[in-house]
Amino acid sequence: SNKVQDEFLSLIESNKSQNEIVSLVKDFEINHPKHFESKLYLAEYFISIDDVGSAFEYLKRAEITKKNAVKNNRDENFSRMYGNLAIIHLSNGELEIAEEYVTKAIKYDKNASIDENGVCPFMYPCLFNSNKLLSIIRFTFTIFSLSKPAKRVV
């Protein structure tokens, strides 16, 4: 509901420290198990601190509750969720699963295009600090862009 979403937004937009906000969002997520955006927020927080296990757990929860996502920014949020899942599966060497998630991510990203490095722009914010992973992603997206025609960025 809008009331629940407003409560969530007031938490993440508060002037508290990131640790305090994360703690509050964790409590909020427990109290609102069907709330999609809080799960995505926590997943992206855990990605930012390289806690892939926790990130994956929240992404899978988000995927289960995605039908409850608010309409505002929904496609972008779905794209980020699937993009992050793709990266985690890539980092685990699960290329076929990763490619399925990449396909879903691109489907929801209205601005999806492949750049000259064969990378989708939405992937940059959610990269782990690993050059090896970046090269795997570039390789995979290059293969992906060859197999599926994509609008290229000039």
Phi, psi and omega in degrees: 000163180298324181297317179295316180296319178298320178297317179298312181298323179294329177292309187283343179262005182286168182271014180287168177290161180300319180299319179294316180298314180300317179299316179294320180292324176300314178298316179302315182297322177295319181283342180231072188298342180264002183280117185287310189297326180294325179292317178296318178303311182294321178301314182290329174297312182294327174297319183296335178254016177062028173264082188293323181300311179294320179301314181299317180301314180290326177295320179293322176295319179298317181300321180293326185259011188299335179295344179267003183297143176289152185294326182294121180066015185300312183298317179298319179295318178297318180299316179295319179300309182293324178297318178294320176298320178300315181297318180295316179295323175300316183294337176270003180078013182266075190293322182293317178295317180301318182295324177299317180290324176300316179301316179294319181299316181293324179301324183268350181266106183297337180260015186299130174201161180257128180275184187294342176270002182075029182240136175283133184305326184293345182285333186302314184295339187250018178285140170285167181279073183212114178296326180299314181296320179300319180292325176298316181296316179301315180299311182298316181292328177295313177300314182299316184289334176286325183279334180235118180302132181228151175290122183268146176277131180267000000 
